[in-house]
Coordinates of C-alpha atoms in Angstrom, one line a residue:
Chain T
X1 CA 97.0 57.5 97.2
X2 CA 96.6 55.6 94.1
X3 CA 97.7 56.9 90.7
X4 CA 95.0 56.7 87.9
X5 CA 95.5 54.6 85.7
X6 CA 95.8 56.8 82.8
X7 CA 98.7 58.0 84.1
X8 CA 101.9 56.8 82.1
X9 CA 104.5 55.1 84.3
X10 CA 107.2 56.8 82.2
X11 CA 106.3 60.0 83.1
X12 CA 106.4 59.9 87.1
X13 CA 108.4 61.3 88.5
X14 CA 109.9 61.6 92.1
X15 CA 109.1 65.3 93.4
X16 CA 108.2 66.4 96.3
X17 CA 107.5 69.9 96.8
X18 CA 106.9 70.0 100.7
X19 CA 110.2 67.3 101.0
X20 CA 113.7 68.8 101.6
X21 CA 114.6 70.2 97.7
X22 CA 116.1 73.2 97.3
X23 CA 115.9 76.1 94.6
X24 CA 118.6 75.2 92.3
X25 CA 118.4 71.3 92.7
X26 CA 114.5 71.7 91.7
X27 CA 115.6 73.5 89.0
X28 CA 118.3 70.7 87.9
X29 CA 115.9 67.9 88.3
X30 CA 113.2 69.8 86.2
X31 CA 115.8 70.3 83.5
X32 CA 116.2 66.4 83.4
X33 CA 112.8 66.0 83.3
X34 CA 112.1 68.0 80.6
X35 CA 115.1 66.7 78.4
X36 CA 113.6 63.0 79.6
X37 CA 110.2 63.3 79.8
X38 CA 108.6 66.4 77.9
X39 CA 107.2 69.2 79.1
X40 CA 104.0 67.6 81.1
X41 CA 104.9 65.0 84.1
X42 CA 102.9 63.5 87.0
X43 CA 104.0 63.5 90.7
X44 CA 102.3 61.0 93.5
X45 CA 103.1 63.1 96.2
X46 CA 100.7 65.7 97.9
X47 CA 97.5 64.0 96.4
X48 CA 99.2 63.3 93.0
X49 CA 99.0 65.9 90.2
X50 CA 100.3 66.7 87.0
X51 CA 103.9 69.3 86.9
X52 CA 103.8 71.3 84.0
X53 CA 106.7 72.5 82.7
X54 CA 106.3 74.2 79.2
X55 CA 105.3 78.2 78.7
X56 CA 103.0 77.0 75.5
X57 CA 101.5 74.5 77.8
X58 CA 101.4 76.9 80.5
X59 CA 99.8 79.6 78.0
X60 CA 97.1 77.2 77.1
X61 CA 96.0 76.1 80.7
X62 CA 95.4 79.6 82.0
X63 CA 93.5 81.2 79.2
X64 CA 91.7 78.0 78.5
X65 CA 89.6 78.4 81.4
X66 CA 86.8 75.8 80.0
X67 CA 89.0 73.1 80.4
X68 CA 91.2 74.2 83.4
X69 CA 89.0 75.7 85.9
X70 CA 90.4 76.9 89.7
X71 CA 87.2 76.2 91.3
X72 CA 86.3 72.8 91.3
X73 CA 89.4 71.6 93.1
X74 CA 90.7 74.5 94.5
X75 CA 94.2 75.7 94.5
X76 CA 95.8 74.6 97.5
X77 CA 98.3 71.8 97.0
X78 CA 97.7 70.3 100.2
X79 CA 93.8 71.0 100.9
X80 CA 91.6 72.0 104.2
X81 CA 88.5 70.0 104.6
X82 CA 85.5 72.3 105.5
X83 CA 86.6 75.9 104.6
X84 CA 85.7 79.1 103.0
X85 CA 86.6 79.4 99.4
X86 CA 89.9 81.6 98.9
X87 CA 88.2 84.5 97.3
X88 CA 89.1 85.4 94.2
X89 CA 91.1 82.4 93.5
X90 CA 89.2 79.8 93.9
X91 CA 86.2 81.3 91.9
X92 CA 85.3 81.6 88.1
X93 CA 83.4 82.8 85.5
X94 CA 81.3 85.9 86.4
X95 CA 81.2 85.8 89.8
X96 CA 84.8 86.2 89.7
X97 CA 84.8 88.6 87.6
X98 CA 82.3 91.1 90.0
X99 CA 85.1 90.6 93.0
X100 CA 88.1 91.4 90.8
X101 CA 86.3 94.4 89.6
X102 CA 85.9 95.5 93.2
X103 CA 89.6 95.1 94.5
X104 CA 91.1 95.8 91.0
X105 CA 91.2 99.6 92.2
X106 CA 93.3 99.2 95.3
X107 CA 95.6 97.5 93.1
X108 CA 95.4 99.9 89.9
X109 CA 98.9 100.8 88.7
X110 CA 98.8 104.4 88.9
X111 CA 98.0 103.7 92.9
X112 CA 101.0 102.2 93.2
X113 CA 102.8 105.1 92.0
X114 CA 101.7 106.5 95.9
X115 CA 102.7 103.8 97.4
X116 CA 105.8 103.7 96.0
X117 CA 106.7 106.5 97.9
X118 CA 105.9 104.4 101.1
X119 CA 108.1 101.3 100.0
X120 CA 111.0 103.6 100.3
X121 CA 111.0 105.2 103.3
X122 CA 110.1 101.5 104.7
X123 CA 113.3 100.2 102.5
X124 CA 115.6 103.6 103.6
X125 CA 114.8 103.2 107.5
X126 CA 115.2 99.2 107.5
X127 CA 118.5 99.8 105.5
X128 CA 120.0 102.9 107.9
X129 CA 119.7 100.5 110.4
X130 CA 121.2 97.6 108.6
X131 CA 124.2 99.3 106.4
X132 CA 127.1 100.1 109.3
X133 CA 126.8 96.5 110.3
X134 CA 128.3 95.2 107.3
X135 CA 126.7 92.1 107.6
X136 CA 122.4 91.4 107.3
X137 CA 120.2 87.8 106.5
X138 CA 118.4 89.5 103.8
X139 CA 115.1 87.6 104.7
X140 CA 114.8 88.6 108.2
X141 CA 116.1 92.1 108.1
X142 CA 115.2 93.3 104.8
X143 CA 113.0 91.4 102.2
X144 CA 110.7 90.3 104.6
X145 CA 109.7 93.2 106.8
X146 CA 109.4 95.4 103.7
X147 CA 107.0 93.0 101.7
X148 CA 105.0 92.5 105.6
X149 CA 105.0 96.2 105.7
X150 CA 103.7 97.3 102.5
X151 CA 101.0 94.8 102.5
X152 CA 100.1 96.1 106.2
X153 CA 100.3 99.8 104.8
X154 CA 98.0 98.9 101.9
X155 CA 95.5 97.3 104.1
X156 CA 96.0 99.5 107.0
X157 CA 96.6 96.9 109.7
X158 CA 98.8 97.7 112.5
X159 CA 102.7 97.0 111.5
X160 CA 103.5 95.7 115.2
X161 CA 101.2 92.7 114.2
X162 CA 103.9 92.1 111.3
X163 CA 105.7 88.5 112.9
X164 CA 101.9 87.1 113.8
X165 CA 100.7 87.6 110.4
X166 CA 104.3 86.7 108.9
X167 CA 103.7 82.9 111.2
X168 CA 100.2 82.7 110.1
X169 CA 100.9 83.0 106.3
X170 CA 103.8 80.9 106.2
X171 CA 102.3 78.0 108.5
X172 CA 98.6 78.2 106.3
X173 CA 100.5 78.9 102.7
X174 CA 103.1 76.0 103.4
X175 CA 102.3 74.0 106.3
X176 CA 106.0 72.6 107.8
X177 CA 108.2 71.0 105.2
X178 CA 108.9 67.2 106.8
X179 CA 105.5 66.8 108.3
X180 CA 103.1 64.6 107.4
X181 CA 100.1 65.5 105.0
X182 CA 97.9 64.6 107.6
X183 CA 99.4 66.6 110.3
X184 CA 100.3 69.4 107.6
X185 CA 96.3 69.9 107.4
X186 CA 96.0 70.2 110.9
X187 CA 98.7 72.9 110.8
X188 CA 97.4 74.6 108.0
X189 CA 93.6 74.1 109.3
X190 CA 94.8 76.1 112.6
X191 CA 96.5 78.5 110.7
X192 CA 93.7 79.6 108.5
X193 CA 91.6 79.8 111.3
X194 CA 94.0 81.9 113.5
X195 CA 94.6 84.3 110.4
X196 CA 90.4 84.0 110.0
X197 CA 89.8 85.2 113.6
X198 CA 92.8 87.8 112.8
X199 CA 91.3 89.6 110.1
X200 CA 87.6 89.7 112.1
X201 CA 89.1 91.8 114.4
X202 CA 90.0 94.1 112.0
X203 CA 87.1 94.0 110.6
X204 CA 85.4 94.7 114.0
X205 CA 87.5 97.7 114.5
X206 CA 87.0 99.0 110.9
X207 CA 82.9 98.8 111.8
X208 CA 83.6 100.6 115.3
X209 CA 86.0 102.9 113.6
X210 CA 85.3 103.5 109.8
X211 CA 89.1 104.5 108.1
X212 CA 89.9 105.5 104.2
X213 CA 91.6 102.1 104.2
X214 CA 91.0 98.7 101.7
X215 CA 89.6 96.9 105.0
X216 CA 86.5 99.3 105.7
X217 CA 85.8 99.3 101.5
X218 CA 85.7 95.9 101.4
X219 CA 82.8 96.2 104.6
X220 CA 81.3 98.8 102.6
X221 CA 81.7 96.6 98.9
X222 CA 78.9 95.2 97.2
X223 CA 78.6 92.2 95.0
X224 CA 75.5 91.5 92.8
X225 CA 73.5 94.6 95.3
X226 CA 74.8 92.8 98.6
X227 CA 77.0 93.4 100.9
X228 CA 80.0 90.2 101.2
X229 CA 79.2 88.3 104.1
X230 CA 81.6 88.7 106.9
X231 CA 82.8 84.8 106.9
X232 CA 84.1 85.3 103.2
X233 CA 85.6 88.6 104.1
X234 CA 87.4 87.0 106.7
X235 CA 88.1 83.6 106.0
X236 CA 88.3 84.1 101.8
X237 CA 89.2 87.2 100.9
X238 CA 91.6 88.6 103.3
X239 CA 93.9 85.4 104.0
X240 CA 94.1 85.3 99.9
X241 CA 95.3 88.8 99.8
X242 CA 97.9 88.5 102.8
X243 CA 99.4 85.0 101.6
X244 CA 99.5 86.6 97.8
X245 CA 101.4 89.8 99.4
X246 CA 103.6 88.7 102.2
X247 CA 105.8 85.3 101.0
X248 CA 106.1 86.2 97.3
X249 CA 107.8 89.6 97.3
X250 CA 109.8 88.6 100.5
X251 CA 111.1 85.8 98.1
X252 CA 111.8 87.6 95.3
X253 CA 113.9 90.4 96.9
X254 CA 115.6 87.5 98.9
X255 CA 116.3 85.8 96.1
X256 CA 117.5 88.7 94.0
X257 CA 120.0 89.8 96.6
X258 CA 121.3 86.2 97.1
X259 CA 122.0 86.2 93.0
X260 CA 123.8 89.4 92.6
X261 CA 125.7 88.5 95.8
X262 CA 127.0 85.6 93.9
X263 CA 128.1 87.3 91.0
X264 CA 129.1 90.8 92.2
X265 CA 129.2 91.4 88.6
X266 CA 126.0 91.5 88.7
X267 CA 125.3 94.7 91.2
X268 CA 128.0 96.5 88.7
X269 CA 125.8 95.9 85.6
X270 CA 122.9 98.0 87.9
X271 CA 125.3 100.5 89.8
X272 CA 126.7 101.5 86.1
X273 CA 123.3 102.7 85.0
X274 CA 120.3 102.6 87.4
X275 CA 118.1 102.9 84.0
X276 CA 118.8 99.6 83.9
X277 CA 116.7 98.9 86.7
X278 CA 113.5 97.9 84.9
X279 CA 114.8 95.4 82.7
X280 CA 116.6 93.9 85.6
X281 CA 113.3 93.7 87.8
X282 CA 111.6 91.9 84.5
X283 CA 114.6 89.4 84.5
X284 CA 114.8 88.3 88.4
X285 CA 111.0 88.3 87.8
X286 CA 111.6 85.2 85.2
X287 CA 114.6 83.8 86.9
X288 CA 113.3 83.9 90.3
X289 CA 109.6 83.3 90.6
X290 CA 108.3 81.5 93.8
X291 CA 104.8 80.3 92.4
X292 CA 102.9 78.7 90.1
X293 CA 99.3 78.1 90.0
X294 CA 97.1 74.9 90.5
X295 CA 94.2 74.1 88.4
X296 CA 91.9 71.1 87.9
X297 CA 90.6 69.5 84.4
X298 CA 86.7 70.1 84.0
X299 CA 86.9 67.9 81.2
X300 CA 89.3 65.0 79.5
X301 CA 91.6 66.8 77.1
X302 CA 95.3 66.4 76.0
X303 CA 98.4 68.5 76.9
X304 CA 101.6 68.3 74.8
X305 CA 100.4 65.1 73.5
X306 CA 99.6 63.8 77.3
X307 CA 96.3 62.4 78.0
X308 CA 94.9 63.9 80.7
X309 CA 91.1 63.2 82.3
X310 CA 88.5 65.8 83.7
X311 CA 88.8 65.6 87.7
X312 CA 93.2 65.6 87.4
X313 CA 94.7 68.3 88.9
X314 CA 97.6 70.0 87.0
X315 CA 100.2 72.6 88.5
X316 CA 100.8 75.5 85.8
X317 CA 104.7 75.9 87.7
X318 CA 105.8 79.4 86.5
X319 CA 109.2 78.6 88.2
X320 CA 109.8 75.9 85.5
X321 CA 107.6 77.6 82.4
X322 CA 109.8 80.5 82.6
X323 CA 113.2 78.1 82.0
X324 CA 111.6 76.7 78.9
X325 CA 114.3 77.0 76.1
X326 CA 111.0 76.7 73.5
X327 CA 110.4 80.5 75.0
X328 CA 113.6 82.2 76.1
X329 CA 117.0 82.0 74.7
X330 CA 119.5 80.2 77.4
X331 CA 116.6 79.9 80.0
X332 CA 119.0 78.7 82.7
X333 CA 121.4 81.7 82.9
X334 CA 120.2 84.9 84.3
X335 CA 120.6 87.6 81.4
X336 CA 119.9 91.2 82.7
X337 CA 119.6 92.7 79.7
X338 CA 117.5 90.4 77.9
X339 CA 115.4 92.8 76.1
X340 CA 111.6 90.3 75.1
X341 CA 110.5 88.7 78.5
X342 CA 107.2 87.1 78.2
X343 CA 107.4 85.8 82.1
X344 CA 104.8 84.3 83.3
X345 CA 105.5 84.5 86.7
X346 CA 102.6 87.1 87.2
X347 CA 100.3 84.1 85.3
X348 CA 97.9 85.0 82.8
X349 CA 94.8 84.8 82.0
X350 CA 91.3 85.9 84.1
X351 CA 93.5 85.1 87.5
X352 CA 96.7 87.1 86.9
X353 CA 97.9 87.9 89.6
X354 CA 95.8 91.0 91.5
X355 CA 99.2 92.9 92.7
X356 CA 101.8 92.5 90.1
X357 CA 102.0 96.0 89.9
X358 CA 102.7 96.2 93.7
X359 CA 104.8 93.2 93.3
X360 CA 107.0 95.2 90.6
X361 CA 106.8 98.2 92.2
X362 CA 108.0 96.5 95.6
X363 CA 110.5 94.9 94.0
X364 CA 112.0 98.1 92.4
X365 CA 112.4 99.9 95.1
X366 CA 113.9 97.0 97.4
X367 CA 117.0 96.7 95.0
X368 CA 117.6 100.1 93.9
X369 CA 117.3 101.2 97.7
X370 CA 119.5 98.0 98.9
X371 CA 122.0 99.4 96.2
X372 CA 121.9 103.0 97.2
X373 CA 122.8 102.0 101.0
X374 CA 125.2 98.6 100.7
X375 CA 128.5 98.9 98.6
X376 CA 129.8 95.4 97.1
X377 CA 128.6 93.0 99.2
X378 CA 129.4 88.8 99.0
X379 CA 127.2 85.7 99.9
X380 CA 128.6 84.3 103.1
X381 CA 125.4 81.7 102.8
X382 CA 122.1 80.7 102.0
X383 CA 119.4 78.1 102.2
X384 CA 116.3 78.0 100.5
X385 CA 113.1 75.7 100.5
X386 CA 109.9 75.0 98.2
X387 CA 106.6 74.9 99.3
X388 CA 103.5 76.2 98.0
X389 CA 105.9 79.6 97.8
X390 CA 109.6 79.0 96.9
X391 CA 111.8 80.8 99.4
X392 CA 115.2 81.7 100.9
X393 CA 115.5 80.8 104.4
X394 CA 118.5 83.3 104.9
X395 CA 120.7 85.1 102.8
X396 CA 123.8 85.9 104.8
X397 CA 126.3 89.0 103.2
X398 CA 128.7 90.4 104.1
X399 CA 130.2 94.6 102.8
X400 CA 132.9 96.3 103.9
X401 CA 131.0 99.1 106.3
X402 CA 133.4 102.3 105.9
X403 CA 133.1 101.9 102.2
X404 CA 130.4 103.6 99.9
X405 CA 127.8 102.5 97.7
X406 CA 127.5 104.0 94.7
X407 CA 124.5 103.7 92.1
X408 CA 123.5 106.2 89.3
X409 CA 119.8 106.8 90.8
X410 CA 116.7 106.5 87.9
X411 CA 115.4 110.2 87.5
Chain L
X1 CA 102.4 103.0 63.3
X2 CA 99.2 102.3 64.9
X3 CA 98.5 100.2 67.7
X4 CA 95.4 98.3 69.2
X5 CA 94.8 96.3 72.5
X6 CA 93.0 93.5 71.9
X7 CA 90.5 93.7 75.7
X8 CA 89.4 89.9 75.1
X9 CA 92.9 89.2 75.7
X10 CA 94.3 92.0 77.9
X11 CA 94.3 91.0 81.5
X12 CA 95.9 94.7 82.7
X13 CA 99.1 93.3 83.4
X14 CA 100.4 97.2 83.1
X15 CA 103.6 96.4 81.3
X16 CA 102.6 98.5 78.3
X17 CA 102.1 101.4 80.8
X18 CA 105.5 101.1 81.6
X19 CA 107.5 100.9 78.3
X20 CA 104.9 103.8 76.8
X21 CA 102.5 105.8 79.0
X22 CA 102.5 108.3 76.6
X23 CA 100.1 105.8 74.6
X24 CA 98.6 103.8 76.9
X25 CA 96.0 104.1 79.7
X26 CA 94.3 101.9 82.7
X27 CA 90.8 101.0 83.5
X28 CA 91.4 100.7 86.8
X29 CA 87.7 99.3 87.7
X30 CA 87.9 96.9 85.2
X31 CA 91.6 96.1 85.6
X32 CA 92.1 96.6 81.7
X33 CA 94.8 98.3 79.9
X34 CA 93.4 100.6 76.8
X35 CA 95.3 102.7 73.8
X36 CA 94.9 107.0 74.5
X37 CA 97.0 107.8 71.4
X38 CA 96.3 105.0 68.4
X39 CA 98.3 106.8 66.2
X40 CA 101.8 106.4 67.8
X41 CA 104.1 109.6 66.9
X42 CA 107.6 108.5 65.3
X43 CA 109.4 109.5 68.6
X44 CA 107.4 107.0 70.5
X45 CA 107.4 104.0 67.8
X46 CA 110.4 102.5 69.6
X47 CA 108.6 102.4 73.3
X48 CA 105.4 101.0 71.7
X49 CA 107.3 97.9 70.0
X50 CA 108.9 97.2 73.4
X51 CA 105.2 97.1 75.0
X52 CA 104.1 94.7 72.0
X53 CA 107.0 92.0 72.5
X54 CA 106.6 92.0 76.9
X55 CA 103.0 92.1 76.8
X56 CA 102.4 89.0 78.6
X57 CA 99.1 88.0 77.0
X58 CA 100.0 88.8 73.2
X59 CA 96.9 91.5 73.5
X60 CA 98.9 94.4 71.2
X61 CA 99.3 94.8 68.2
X62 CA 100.9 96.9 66.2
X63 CA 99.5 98.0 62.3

């Protein structure tokens, strides 16, 4: 594409996010960038869009919704022609208001104290089964079928349909890293519709067979006196909540894991005192987080001093706004007792993210259960990936088996 | 001590329920986060400053 031509060659810079970067080398490069360059910088790739990189920057462009809107250009890096609006994301203003008000329930912080319970018997089964091996990938083992299963449990979709959903998500979230835009569309076009035609059945079932579960509320929801229409049910609202649920806490946990394995200095610090456990969950949050969101300019403005013109698209990265030394003291070290943590890796604003209470809740319970079960364990490898979601591809460690874990349990 | 949530800027990120429940409570309809007990006993003073400097949105403050 062509770059406007407001946009100063001086602050382009070479980033790729569907290309072949990892974690850490992202997070090097952005460093540079921000020591170069400031805290605002413009990428051709995937349409061309403004990076932003600083938490007051970040702050501004999610509360200032009349200048940065989610609507007008939607908030998928690499867009779909011709589909349903991702529900509530991709809406604003009042209308968006009326849907948050009627999933904000099912989300509701004292819900997740029930489901809690639920996390861990998932987490304690996944982990009998994993513990005398001595030897897991996180992901595919752990992380990931605990996030899949929560999110199933919560909307009350059959767990053995875990791996299709777990395909779908990642295929329509991400596309394939090393494929063309034009042939990532087509990827992620099928993808959406497959997950679409997914959820109808649900819904079909849900309408044949009425349950006490979020799918046959949503049926029965109303907005503005009227029932939602089946196409945005299927094809807005319920692909948005499944892609919010299923790669972001997997990545997390992965991630999490992959870090203390690292530093096995690290799972002492939480084994000592499993009190600690909140402030460590607040900390992996800001060290770790795998998204940021996308927004578009609804009208010509300026952003740490950068011109930028109503129609640009800027990504808010959340990965990058939580390293900002302007914010957090020694951003690029991972401080598990760091007592202020403004992270933003929830977002803020009207479009904070619907289950960060799940999220942190999930999260919890995935390392203090991991903990409980797996005595000091070491990284034998790992791989990770961006993406629309940053991710581990595998996280291999290694324990010894016939020794135990031990963790002072919270309460 | 007394504390307020300011619910222009509150966006119920919850992380006041966390650090004091004894003070705070949760709209969950509107997704909201609201003060219960504005008049923070000294026992709880400590969990209410940690609720003020991790609220995400800057929406507490403390009087």
């Amino acid at each position: 594409m062509t770059r406007p031509a407001h946009v100063p060659e001086d602050l382009v810079v070479d980033f790729d996010t569907l290309g072949d970067l990892k974690i850490d080398e992202m997070h090097a490069r952005a460093r540079g960038w921000r020591a170069d360059k400031g805290s605002v910088v413009w990428t051709d790739h995937n349409g061309g869009y403004w990076v932003v990189l600083g938490a007051a920057e970040f702050r501004r462009g999610l509360i200032e919704t009349e200048t940065f809107n989610s609507a007008s250009r939607g908030i998928k890096l690499v867009d779909i022609e011709d589909r349903e609006v991702l529900v509530p994301i991709e809406l604003d203003g009042p209308e968006h208001t009326q849907y948050r008000r009627v999933l904000n329930p099912f989300f509701a912080p004292r819900r997740m104290r029930v489901l809690e319970e639920q996390v861990r018997k998932v987490a304690r089964d996944l982990l009998a089964g994993i513990a005398p091996k001595g030897r897991c990938d996180v992901v595919t083992e752990y992380a990931r079928p605990l996030a899949s299963s929560m999110f199933l449990s919560l909307v009350d979709w059959p767990l053995e349909d875990r791996e299709i959903l777990e395909r779908l998500v990642s295929l329509q979230v991400n596309g394939m890293p090393g494929k063309s835009p034009e042939e990532n569309q087509r990827i992620q076009t099928d993808a959406l519709h497959e997950l679409a035609a997914y959820c109808e059945r649900q819904i079909t079932s849900r309408r044949e067979n009425p349950r006490d579960d979020l799918t046959t509320q949503l049926i029965n929801a109303t907005v503005d006196g009227e029932p939602i229409p089946d196409s945005r049910l299927v094809a807005g609202i319920m692909p948005t909540l499944v892609a919010g649920g299923l790669d972001t806490t997997q990545s997390v946990t992965s991630q999490t894991i992959r870090l203390f394995a690292e530093d096995p200095s690290r799972q002492d610090y939480l084994r000592e005192d499993g009190t600690r456990l909140h402030g460590v969950v607040e900390e992996i949050l800001r060290y770790a987080a795998p998204v940021g969101p996308l927004r578009a300019a609804i009208q010509d403005t300026e952003l740490a001093g950068v011109s930028i013109k109503s129609g640009d698209r800027l990504h808010f990265m959340s990965q990058l706004a939580n390293r900002d030394p302007a914010e957090f003291d020694d951003p690029a070290e991972l401080h598990l007792d760091r007592e202020s943590n403004r992270h933003l890796s929830f977002g803020l604003g009207p479009h904070r993210c619907i289950g960060a209470a799940l999220g942190r809740v999930v999260l919890a319970v995935a390392i203090e259960e991991f903990h409980l079960a797996i005595p000091t364990y070491h990284l034998v490898h790992s791989d990770s990936q961006l993406g629309a979601v940053w991710s581990m591809r595998s996280v291999i460690v290694e324990w010894d088996p016939d020794r135990s874990p031990s963790l002072t349990q919270t309460a | 001590m007394r504390v307020t949530i300011d619910s222009t800027k509150c966006q119920g990120h919850a992380v006041c329920l966390t650090h004091s429940p004894e003070t705070f409570d949760f709209d969950d309809v509107a997704g909201k986060a609201f003060v219960v007990v504005a008049d923070v006993a000294p026992e709880h003073e400590d969990h209410v400053r940690r609720a003020e400097a991790n609220c995400p949105e800057r929406a507490i403050e403390i009087v």
